[in-house]
Structure formats: C-alpha cells, structure tokens
XYZ file of C-alpha atoms in Angstrom:
571
model
C -15.055 -12.583 -25.003
C -16.514 -14.657 -22.206
C -19.014 -13.164 -19.809
C -17.512 -11.617 -16.696
C -17.518 -13.822 -13.592
C -20.630 -13.572 -11.471
C -21.136 -15.077 -8.039
C -24.523 -16.705 -7.682
C -24.229 -18.374 -4.264
C -26.099 -17.289 -1.739
C -9.029 -8.784 22.565
C -8.574 -6.201 24.685
C -5.468 -5.870 26.922
C -3.918 -3.234 29.033
C -0.267 -3.559 28.061
C 1.786 -0.432 28.491
C 3.454 0.523 25.218
C 7.019 1.659 24.864
C 7.654 5.081 23.472
C 8.760 4.779 19.866
C 11.795 6.812 20.819
C 12.850 4.006 23.212
C 12.446 1.041 20.878
C 15.567 -1.048 20.336
C 15.885 -4.150 18.157
C 14.554 -6.489 20.817
C 11.683 -4.169 21.704
C 10.698 -3.814 18.059
C 10.468 -7.583 17.740
C 8.154 -7.686 20.737
C 6.129 -4.795 19.322
C 5.473 -6.707 16.111
C 4.554 -9.860 18.031
C 2.091 -8.097 20.347
C -1.527 -8.219 19.161
C -2.832 -4.771 18.377
C -5.342 -3.191 20.735
C -8.751 -2.425 19.238
C -10.315 0.882 20.127
C -12.553 0.578 23.195
C -14.622 3.624 24.052
C -15.664 2.066 27.392
C -12.115 1.623 28.691
C -9.702 4.204 30.009
C -7.665 5.456 27.103
C -4.041 4.517 26.958
C -1.545 7.331 27.194
C -0.250 8.417 23.818
C 3.407 7.697 23.213
C 3.902 11.408 22.576
C 2.216 13.644 25.154
C 2.791 16.760 23.084
C 0.439 15.487 20.397
C -2.119 13.713 22.594
C -5.091 15.691 21.356
C -4.134 15.100 17.738
C -3.598 11.386 18.193
C -6.988 10.609 19.728
C -9.088 8.245 17.677
C -12.646 9.123 16.774
C -15.606 7.585 15.061
C -18.572 9.150 13.382
C -21.052 10.999 15.617
C -24.169 10.095 13.639
C -26.435 7.078 13.895
C -28.218 7.356 10.552
C -26.518 7.533 7.195
C -28.020 8.245 3.841
C -28.525 5.497 1.286
C -26.054 5.755 -1.565
C -27.891 4.085 -4.436
C -29.660 0.917 -5.483
C -26.460 -0.794 -6.488
C -24.664 -0.303 -3.199
C -26.716 -0.671 -0.049
C -24.759 1.403 2.380
C -24.834 0.779 6.107
C -27.427 2.791 7.994
C -27.093 1.066 11.359
C -24.352 -0.703 13.247
C -25.781 -4.101 14.104
C -24.360 -6.032 11.121
C -20.772 -4.989 11.869
C -18.830 -7.372 14.075
C -17.751 -5.700 17.268
C -16.248 -8.106 19.831
C -16.722 -7.009 23.394
C -17.165 -3.342 22.592
C -19.510 -0.802 21.092
C -18.771 0.023 17.501
C -20.469 3.306 18.237
C -20.766 6.574 16.417
C -19.808 8.505 19.512
C -16.414 10.138 19.326
C -14.389 8.875 22.314
C -12.969 11.446 24.699
C -9.701 11.091 26.512
C -9.505 11.020 30.288
C -7.426 14.187 30.207
C -10.243 16.100 28.541
C -8.472 16.688 25.218
C -10.790 16.566 22.217
C -9.748 14.420 19.253
C -9.081 16.202 16.000
C -12.467 17.103 14.449
C -11.428 15.458 11.185
C -11.501 12.019 12.782
C -15.246 11.908 13.307
C -15.851 13.233 9.796
C -13.458 10.654 8.378
C -15.202 7.741 10.098
C -18.583 8.947 8.900
C -17.331 9.203 5.318
C -15.637 5.794 5.516
C -18.830 4.130 6.752
C -20.820 5.792 3.970
C -18.557 4.037 1.472
C -19.389 0.548 2.771
C -20.714 -1.883 0.162
C -23.149 -4.648 1.097
C -23.735 -7.963 -0.606
C -26.747 -9.901 0.607
C -26.759 -8.154 3.932
C -23.031 -8.405 4.674
C -20.401 -5.643 4.304
C -17.865 -6.805 1.722
C -15.762 -3.712 0.989
C -15.703 0.014 0.363
C -16.167 1.772 -2.975
C -13.321 3.785 -4.431
C -15.025 7.199 -4.154
C -18.335 8.742 -3.113
C -18.047 11.711 -5.463
C -21.481 12.081 -7.057
C -20.454 15.204 -8.965
C -18.469 13.206 -11.540
C -19.221 10.366 -13.911
C -18.826 7.100 -12.027
C -16.587 5.147 -14.433
C -15.149 2.441 -12.145
C -14.983 4.570 -8.987
C -18.215 2.905 -7.832
C -16.429 -0.450 -7.505
C -14.524 -2.143 -4.689
C -10.830 -2.264 -5.638
C -8.532 -4.755 -3.943
C -5.651 -2.304 -3.555
C -7.957 0.572 -2.565
C -9.639 -1.461 0.155
C -6.390 -2.210 2.027
C -6.276 1.037 4.081
C -10.025 0.736 4.732
C -9.483 -2.827 5.942
C -6.653 -1.749 8.231
C -8.819 1.017 9.698
C -11.590 -1.462 10.526
C -9.110 -3.974 11.951
C -7.530 -1.321 14.157
C -10.997 -0.322 15.321
C -11.843 -3.882 16.323
C -14.216 -4.582 13.397
C -12.678 -7.521 11.517
C -15.826 -9.052 10.029
C -15.882 -6.827 6.950
C -12.251 -7.746 6.234
C -13.037 -11.433 6.546
C -15.992 -11.079 4.181
C -13.858 -9.200 1.657
C -11.092 -11.818 1.730
C -13.545 -14.663 1.151
C -15.524 -12.926 -1.599
C -12.429 -11.973 -3.616
C -11.174 -15.524 -3.158
C -14.357 -16.880 -4.750
C -13.930 -14.467 -7.651
C -10.365 -15.697 -8.153
C -11.719 -19.160 -8.948
C -13.659 -17.962 -12.008
C -12.312 -18.478 -15.505
C -10.708 -15.247 -16.695
C -10.520 -14.331 -20.372
C -9.625 -11.150 -22.222
C -10.699 -11.483 -25.835
C -9.572 -15.006 -26.726
C -6.733 -15.221 -24.179
C -7.065 -16.946 -20.831
C -5.405 -15.423 -17.762
C -3.560 -17.414 -15.110
C -5.734 -19.265 -12.620
C -4.318 -17.367 -9.654
C -5.023 -13.825 -10.896
C -7.018 -11.814 -8.354
C -9.553 -9.261 -9.605
C -8.634 -5.600 -9.809
C -12.122 -4.753 -8.568
C -15.648 -6.016 -8.204
C -19.124 -4.553 -8.202
C -22.445 -5.464 -6.614
C -25.294 -5.596 -9.111
C -28.775 -5.262 -7.661
C -31.860 -6.408 -9.552
C -34.703 -4.379 -8.015
C -37.354 -6.455 -9.810
C -36.153 -9.823 -8.537
C -34.606 -8.259 -5.398
C -31.472 -10.243 -6.110
C -27.778 -9.343 -5.912
C -24.756 -10.686 -7.786
C -21.057 -9.875 -7.846
C -19.250 -9.068 -11.071
C -15.466 -8.795 -11.213
C -12.970 -6.984 -13.435
C -9.688 -8.810 -14.036
C -8.403 -6.195 -16.453
C -10.813 -6.804 -19.315
C -12.576 -3.503 -18.605
C -9.564 -1.530 -17.363
C -8.068 1.405 -19.230
C -5.240 -0.270 -21.154
C -6.640 -3.771 -20.501
C -3.866 -4.706 -18.065
C -4.433 -7.334 -15.379
C -3.394 -6.256 -11.858
C -0.207 -7.907 -10.628
C -0.464 -6.292 -7.205
C -3.968 -7.495 -6.244
C -2.782 -10.977 -5.299
C 0.083 -9.588 -3.239
C -2.190 -7.173 -1.377
C -4.614 -10.046 -0.716
C -1.910 -12.141 0.977
C -0.636 -9.123 2.933
C -4.169 -8.333 4.101
C -4.802 -11.958 5.108
C -1.721 -11.799 7.286
C -2.860 -8.447 8.757
C -6.249 -9.978 9.612
C -4.578 -12.981 11.259
C -2.157 -10.775 13.181
C -4.887 -8.395 14.344
C -7.442 -10.965 15.453
C -5.141 -13.767 16.562
C -7.463 -16.037 14.557
C -5.557 -18.341 12.227
C -8.597 -20.395 11.220
C -9.381 -18.192 8.207
C -5.897 -18.521 6.733
C -5.966 -22.262 7.421
C -9.158 -22.814 5.421
C -8.450 -25.074 2.416
C -9.766 -22.405 0.019
C -7.407 -19.750 1.464
C -4.436 -22.108 1.305
C -5.291 -22.927 -2.301
C -5.760 -19.248 -3.144
C -2.298 -18.419 -1.838
C -0.728 -21.303 -3.714
C -2.373 -20.188 -6.967
C -1.024 -16.649 -6.539
C 2.425 -17.971 -5.708
C 2.384 -20.371 -8.671
C 2.057 -17.405 -11.018
C 4.982 -15.440 -9.639
C 7.350 -18.293 -8.695
C 7.218 -20.014 -12.075
C 10.525 -20.598 -13.811
C 11.112 -19.320 -17.322
C 13.587 -17.370 -19.387
C 14.185 -14.562 -16.913
C 17.678 -14.423 -15.393
C 16.593 -12.117 -12.556
C 14.661 -13.051 -9.374
C 12.548 -9.916 -9.802
C 9.114 -10.100 -11.409
C 8.698 -8.953 -15.020
C 5.652 -6.680 -15.386
C 3.785 -4.549 -17.897
C 2.972 -0.850 -17.525
C -0.267 -0.254 -15.653
C -0.239 -3.375 -13.465
C -0.145 -1.627 -10.068
C -1.214 1.620 -8.352
C 0.272 3.455 -11.321
C -2.273 1.891 -13.642
C -1.517 3.889 -16.794
C 1.486 4.056 -19.081
C 4.243 5.725 -17.074
C 7.394 3.898 -18.118
C 7.324 1.502 -15.154
C 7.294 -1.658 -17.296
C 10.005 -4.198 -16.587
C 10.848 -4.568 -12.921
C 9.109 -1.699 -11.058
C 10.107 -1.182 -7.427
C 6.463 -1.150 -6.245
C 5.823 -4.671 -7.534
C 9.175 -6.040 -6.359
C 8.671 -4.717 -2.828
C 5.088 -6.030 -2.677
C 6.285 -9.351 -4.116
C 8.929 -9.606 -1.394
C 6.441 -8.725 1.359
C 3.787 -11.132 0.069
C 6.339 -13.950 -0.027
C 7.321 -13.272 3.576
C 3.674 -13.108 4.665
C 2.926 -16.360 2.849
C 5.719 -18.065 4.770
C 3.850 -17.404 8.003
C 0.440 -18.408 6.598
C 1.086 -21.544 4.550
C 0.537 -24.906 6.184
C 3.525 -27.211 6.175
C 1.584 -30.031 4.546
C 2.722 -31.769 1.380
C 1.633 -28.954 -0.959
C 2.529 -26.102 1.372
C 6.003 -27.428 2.158
C 6.980 -27.364 -1.499
C 5.967 -23.710 -1.770
C 7.779 -22.818 1.448
C 11.022 -24.194 0.011
C 10.549 -22.253 -3.228
C 9.716 -19.061 -1.322
C 12.828 -19.264 0.847
C 15.088 -19.676 -2.192
C 13.389 -16.801 -4.017
C 13.558 -14.479 -1.002
C 17.302 -14.923 -0.680
C 17.871 -14.253 -4.373
C 15.424 -11.336 -4.439
C 16.877 -9.607 -1.378
C 20.400 -9.920 -2.800
C 19.349 -8.553 -6.178
C 17.331 -5.616 -4.831
C 19.855 -4.547 -2.196
C 22.709 -4.805 -4.681
C 21.315 -3.334 -7.899
C 18.287 -1.197 -6.991
C 19.915 0.684 -4.119
C 21.242 4.190 -4.753
C 23.133 6.507 -2.433
C 25.936 8.996 -3.004
C 28.610 6.326 -3.195
C 26.612 4.164 -5.576
C 25.780 7.176 -7.729
C 29.449 8.052 -7.996
C 30.291 4.457 -8.922
C 27.668 4.459 -11.700
C 28.967 7.839 -12.899
C 32.358 6.172 -13.440
C 31.060 2.946 -15.007
C 32.902 1.384 -17.904
C 30.700 -0.141 -20.611
C 30.802 -3.207 -22.862
C 32.074 -5.388 -20.031
C 31.854 -9.130 -20.529
C 32.283 -12.111 -18.166
C 31.399 -12.795 -14.547
C 33.850 -10.145 -13.345
C 31.878 -7.258 -14.912
C 31.086 -4.393 -12.552
C 28.542 -2.734 -14.852
C 26.456 -5.891 -15.115
C 23.513 -4.273 -16.894
C 25.649 -2.235 -19.316
C 24.226 1.081 -18.145
C 25.678 4.013 -20.074
C 26.842 6.710 -17.602
C 25.695 9.422 -20.020
C 22.130 8.228 -19.425
C 22.249 9.514 -15.831
C 19.663 12.310 -15.536
C 20.977 15.690 -14.434
C 18.428 16.079 -11.628
C 19.666 13.051 -9.688
C 23.024 14.685 -8.887
C 21.368 17.572 -7.059
C 18.622 15.394 -5.584
C 20.979 12.948 -3.861
C 21.875 14.250 -0.363
C 25.132 13.523 1.414
C 23.272 11.357 3.923
C 20.494 9.246 2.485
C 19.493 6.883 -0.285
C 16.593 5.011 -1.836
C 15.574 2.116 -4.055
C 15.347 3.392 -7.610
C 12.318 2.761 -9.798
C 13.570 0.092 -12.188
C 16.667 -1.829 -13.294
C 16.992 -3.808 -16.514
C 19.496 -4.140 -19.372
C 20.966 -0.730 -20.276
C 18.309 0.973 -18.163
C 18.121 2.420 -14.686
C 15.028 4.438 -13.801
C 16.309 6.781 -11.115
C 12.888 8.144 -10.155
C 11.812 7.962 -6.514
C 8.618 5.963 -5.904
C 7.057 6.359 -2.468
C 5.041 3.160 -2.212
C 7.917 0.876 -3.183
C 10.346 2.475 -0.746
C 7.866 2.428 2.155
C 6.985 -1.222 1.528
C 10.710 -2.005 1.336
C 11.053 -0.641 4.873
C 7.955 -2.394 6.239
C 8.860 -5.766 4.706
C 12.530 -5.475 5.755
C 13.587 -5.738 2.132
C 15.604 -2.664 3.090
C 18.317 -3.334 5.643
C 18.170 -1.252 8.846
C 20.855 1.011 7.381
C 18.954 1.420 4.135
C 15.715 2.116 6.010
C 17.443 4.877 7.944
C 18.878 6.260 4.703
C 15.417 6.402 3.086
C 14.138 8.412 6.061
C 17.193 10.689 5.823
C 16.381 11.306 2.164
C 12.762 12.215 2.935
C 13.886 14.703 5.578
C 16.589 16.155 3.358
C 14.294 16.488 0.354
C 11.101 17.413 2.187
C 10.063 20.179 -0.219
C 10.464 17.923 -3.244
C 8.853 14.751 -1.827
C 6.254 16.186 0.565
C 5.865 19.921 0.021
C 2.424 21.078 1.155
C 0.614 17.729 0.852
C 2.087 14.286 1.540
C 3.338 12.567 -0.458
C 4.659 12.412 -4.029
C 3.779 9.132 -5.697
C 6.963 9.573 -7.720
C 9.652 12.206 -8.214
C 10.448 13.985 -10.421
C 7.725 14.469 -13.016
C 8.524 13.726 -16.630
C 7.693 16.463 -19.127
C 8.086 17.796 -22.667
C 9.423 15.324 -25.228
C 10.084 12.648 -22.598
C 6.458 12.913 -21.426
C 5.200 12.404 -24.976
C 7.345 9.298 -25.459
C 6.946 7.697 -22.029
C 3.223 8.322 -21.412
C 1.995 8.361 -25.003
C 0.858 11.974 -24.550
C -1.435 10.952 -21.677
C -3.537 14.065 -20.872
C -4.169 12.854 -17.323
C -0.518 12.266 -16.476
C 0.757 15.719 -17.370
C 3.690 17.012 -15.310
C 3.152 17.203 -11.544
C -0.298 15.630 -11.856
C -1.872 12.257 -11.080
C 0.783 9.513 -11.358
C 3.321 11.899 -12.873
C 4.575 13.603 -9.721
C 1.150 14.090 -8.117
C 0.717 14.036 -4.327
C -1.422 11.208 -2.932
C -2.839 11.444 0.612
C -3.421 7.669 0.703
C 0.344 7.200 0.971
C 0.208 8.870 4.381
C -0.439 5.561 6.148
C 2.537 3.905 4.478
C 4.800 6.831 5.331
C 3.580 6.788 8.943
C 4.173 3.045 9.299
C 7.686 3.396 7.864
C 8.401 6.304 10.209
C 7.295 4.348 13.277
C 9.313 1.297 12.294
C 12.461 3.399 11.865
C 11.897 5.321 15.119
C 11.141 8.604 13.330
C 7.485 9.362 14.255
C 8.153 13.098 14.154
C 8.347 12.856 10.351
C 4.905 11.253 10.219
C 3.484 13.801 12.633
C 4.725 16.655 10.479
C 3.175 15.066 7.373
C -0.160 14.435 9.115
C -0.326 18.068 10.235
C 0.006 19.147 6.607
C -2.783 16.789 5.568
C -5.067 17.940 8.381
C -4.771 21.522 7.227
C -6.440 20.725 3.901
C -7.922 17.248 3.432
C -11.309 17.820 5.064
C -11.620 21.353 3.705
C -10.911 20.040 0.205
C -13.424 17.160 0.598
C -10.842 14.339 0.715
C -9.452 14.503 -2.855
C -7.842 11.565 -4.590
C -4.641 13.489 -5.375
C -3.091 16.973 -5.560
C -1.211 18.685 -8.387
C 1.829 20.944 -8.601
C 5.447 20.720 -7.483
C 4.415 21.318 -3.871
C 0.994 19.678 -4.039
C -0.796 23.011 -3.612
C -3.703 22.358 -5.970
C -6.511 19.808 -5.855
C -5.933 17.464 -8.787
C -7.520 18.634 -12.014
C -9.418 15.337 -12.390
C -9.263 14.213 -8.750
C -12.383 12.623 -7.275
C -13.682 14.049 -4.024
C -14.458 11.814 -1.045
C -11.862 9.319 -2.228
C -12.178 6.429 0.224
C -8.526 5.513 0.463
C -7.585 9.144 1.164
C -10.009 8.999 4.109
C -8.887 5.587 5.327
C -5.194 6.376 4.876
C -5.557 9.334 7.225
C -7.384 7.265 9.859
C -4.824 4.458 9.736
C -1.959 6.941 10.092
C -3.607 8.516 13.147
C -4.352 5.170 14.776
C -0.828 3.883 14.274
C 0.620 6.979 15.916
C -1.818 6.551 18.797
C -1.031 2.870 19.291
C 2.242 1.739 17.672
C 1.394 -1.932 18.312
C -0.882 -1.652 15.245
C 2.343 -1.568 13.240
C 2.601 -5.331 13.710
C -0.199 -5.815 11.156
C 1.806 -4.285 8.331
C 5.473 -4.608 9.319
C 7.822 -7.566 9.366
C 10.930 -7.928 11.453
C 14.255 -8.334 9.686
C 15.076 -11.911 8.770
C 18.480 -12.532 10.316
C 19.136 -15.382 7.865
C 19.122 -12.953 4.947
C 22.567 -11.512 5.395
C 22.773 -7.918 4.136
C 25.012 -7.898 1.072
C 25.758 -4.179 1.289
C 27.800 -2.607 3.999
C 27.167 0.845 5.361
C 28.395 3.194 2.670
C 30.062 6.545 3.151
C 26.821 8.385 2.425
C 25.264 6.905 5.569
C 28.000 8.052 7.919
C 28.008 11.385 9.694
C-alpha cells in the first residue's frame, strides 16, 4: 500500500425581507438571487420574519475571548484576529436585539463550542474536527471530514466569516490531486478525501496534512458524496460572498471536471442514476443502501446543477456543460418517475403484474408485489409522499431517508407538488419521523433476521440506533432549509424547539436512540461538531431566509415535470 498523501507546501445591505408566508414563485426566485446578509453586531437588527419567535431566532456568538488549547495536533483558535471578518467585528459578544429580547442561551454556547473545534494548519483555519469528546477514544473523530464540515462552513458563511471556507476548499482540492491507492488498486483521479488530519511535529515545529480516501475507513469504502459536497459548498461560498474568483481558479475548474468525469462516465449501466456501494455516504456502514441510494442520487443531481453555474464555458468546460444538461434531464425523469411514492403509486405497485417484457411494460423493474413491506401501507398518509430509498431490478427499498428527501427539495429534484407532499408526510408522520428529537436518518429500523442479513449483525446499527432509525440533530439544518423553501417554517420551528429542550443539556450528542429519539445514542460522541453547527445554521436561516440562497436552487423550468399531481396530493 502506498503512503497516504501528505501536503508539504508551505456585504452588508439593508434589504427588507419578505415573510416566508408571503413568498410566491417570483419572490422565491428573487430570494435565492439575493446575497445573504452576514451578521453585523454593530447594525440595527433586522426584524425577524416571525415576530412570535423573535427571541428564539436571534443569532448569538460566543461570549468568551479566550479558549482552551485542544491538543498538539490541532491548534485551536484562541483569538479572533486570523479569522476573516469583512467590515464587522467577528466578536464573542452575543448581539442583542433592539427590542430587548435576549437570544436563546444555547446560541452563545454553540458558537463557543464550534470555535473550539477549529483546526489550524500553519496558522490558518482549515476546518473543524468531527467531535470534541475527550471522554472517548478518538478513532477518526479528531479529523476534518468533508461532509461533516458542510454545516460548519455554512455557519461561518452566514456569520460573515468566509476565509475558513475558502481555506478548506483549497486544501481539500490539493489533497484530491494526490495519487490514491488502496492495497494495489488505484482510485479515480477525481476522488475527494473522506477526511484529513493535521500532523504536528513538535521537535521540528512542522505541520503536514494527511488524508483518508477510504483506505483507513471502516469497511474500506471511498466516499462518493465528498466530491458532491465540495461542489455544493463551492457554490455556497460563491453565492454568499459574491466572489466568483475562487471558483474560476484553474485548479478549482479542474477539480470540478475531475469529479464530474468520475460520475458522468459511460459504461454498462442503463440508468442515469449513480451505482454505489454500501458505506459511501453519511450512512457509512453496511445498511443495505448499495445500488442507487436516494442520498447519493439527490446529491449527484444538486452537484450537477451547482456545477452548471460554476463551470467556465471554455473549451473543456463547455463539453462538461453539455454532458451535465443531458444527464440532468435523464436523471430528473428517472427519479420523479420511479423513486416517487405516494398513495396512488403505492396502490399501482400493489397491483403490479410481473414477468412483463417489451417497451410497453408497466412494472419495468419486475418488482414482486408480495415484496411490499407491511409497514408502508400504514405509514403512507392520504396526503403526502416521498422519494423511496432505492430502486433497482426486482428491488424497491421503501424506507424513508431524511437527507435524500431534503436535498431533493433544495435542489428542485422534487417538483413543487412533490416538495409539498414530502412536507405533508413529515407533518402527518411527526411521531415516527421526528418524535422527541429531530430527525430520523431513516425510517423504519430493520430488526431481527432482516437486521442480521442486511447489516451483517452490526452491533452499532441495532434497531432504532445510529444509522438504523437513529435521530440525528445535524439533519435539523436540512429540514429547516426544506421547510423555508416550501413555505412551511412552522415545521422547522417546532423541530428546533424540540432540539433546544435537550441538545445543550445532553452536551450536543452525535445521535439519539429509540423510536422517539428519547435516549442519547449508546455510542454517540458528545460535542459533535455538526450537531452544533446544524443547530446554528437552522437558527440563522429562520432569522434571515435570504441565507437559503446558499443551499437552495430554483426549479429549472426546462425540466418538465413528468408526473402530474396525483390523487394523494389533492384535498
């Protein structure tokens, strides 16, 4: 096995926002186009779009000036000077509103914890570690994960501190260029690392970066989602700062093209979806999501749409733009047609005939109706629907996956009608999907004999725990963004209130266990950074909905919806 890669080289405006309740199609387009407003503690605070929750929506930052040093490997920020802060104080003083309402006390604590997680490389902040839980063995929780850093990055962007995000994007891009081998097999050139670590030599007083592309991961699976999150985050940075020069750098253009080359390659597959192994995404252990998991397909779709806005239309870029457009049309048709499930679709599948041949087949994947799980009939409400977990020959995984469905809304993979139906489902099945801690990573849990077969008797993914029906606070920011885009902020507010009742008291766990999410996860890390950042991002988006433009894309009118409004969406 080759040695792991090591790096050795040394707007503020006063626009008045619309209430989310007043947003129509035209207003939403303008909302996404408007640059987000960074927090400014020296300027009069903007009125919240919901006066009833003003005190809860106030944004805060940590009240302390001095932070403890974490360890020799990660030099954690103990002052504010290195952090970019255009035209404003980064500050550790919690801002107060003009009306005298105090922000929620969790906000200051959350900012303090988030800043403690900062990782420095040669004097510059380059990311945040996965968790600051010193009570457990570190494993890889002391590393900067690409997917984990996304909510942290969004929090810093929304707070007007883009420099750390820029540093992260450039450092991971340099790591992408290294040769990647697992045993004797070479990975694709465009693969982004799952994580990286700063190594500090106290004798030589020298720092290096070392990356993990899957060769150290449990299961030895390379991350498919890292490249997609990188493109999505590059677009968020560009949208937030209004600075396109980073994305236009030759190395960033090349990095995007390398990622796209991997996933747009032609082969034997007859579907426009992306074939994946178990463990290649947030659910990074064996959980039966191999094939065409909804999380990867939704991220794939969103990354393609983001790349369209970032790629230069030069000779190389133009070729990729043409390939992206063709793939997006095929992918949207496939996902909206075959992954969508509502009451009408469920009834159609229930009545499927099998062994159909020719282009006229209705049951194109030869799904046996007897394979329909019993729970789905009771789970499906009269009004609502969702994108199921997986579709492939003779197989439909009917489980609900939160991340994939939220990204489908934000990327406009879901039509407006489908987006509304997903929100209807969440409201109708609140106890099952949210319970006492938002939100289930998937539903329902698999157990007994099925658990033994699907997970390989994984002791961490027992029923209603971890990836197997556990509740993950990090998903709060995705739920909130989806709620704002669909004009349903009251759903997000209700979920945030549940999180505020427990997250700080429980020391920001990674996940919760149980059908209702009542118990701190049996192996959950405390002070999990993305649980902290996810909460902050959710609060800031509710405070200022223009932040939504960083992570949401307007519907592409050229992609004609292939599905009409079904009976389950009508009142």
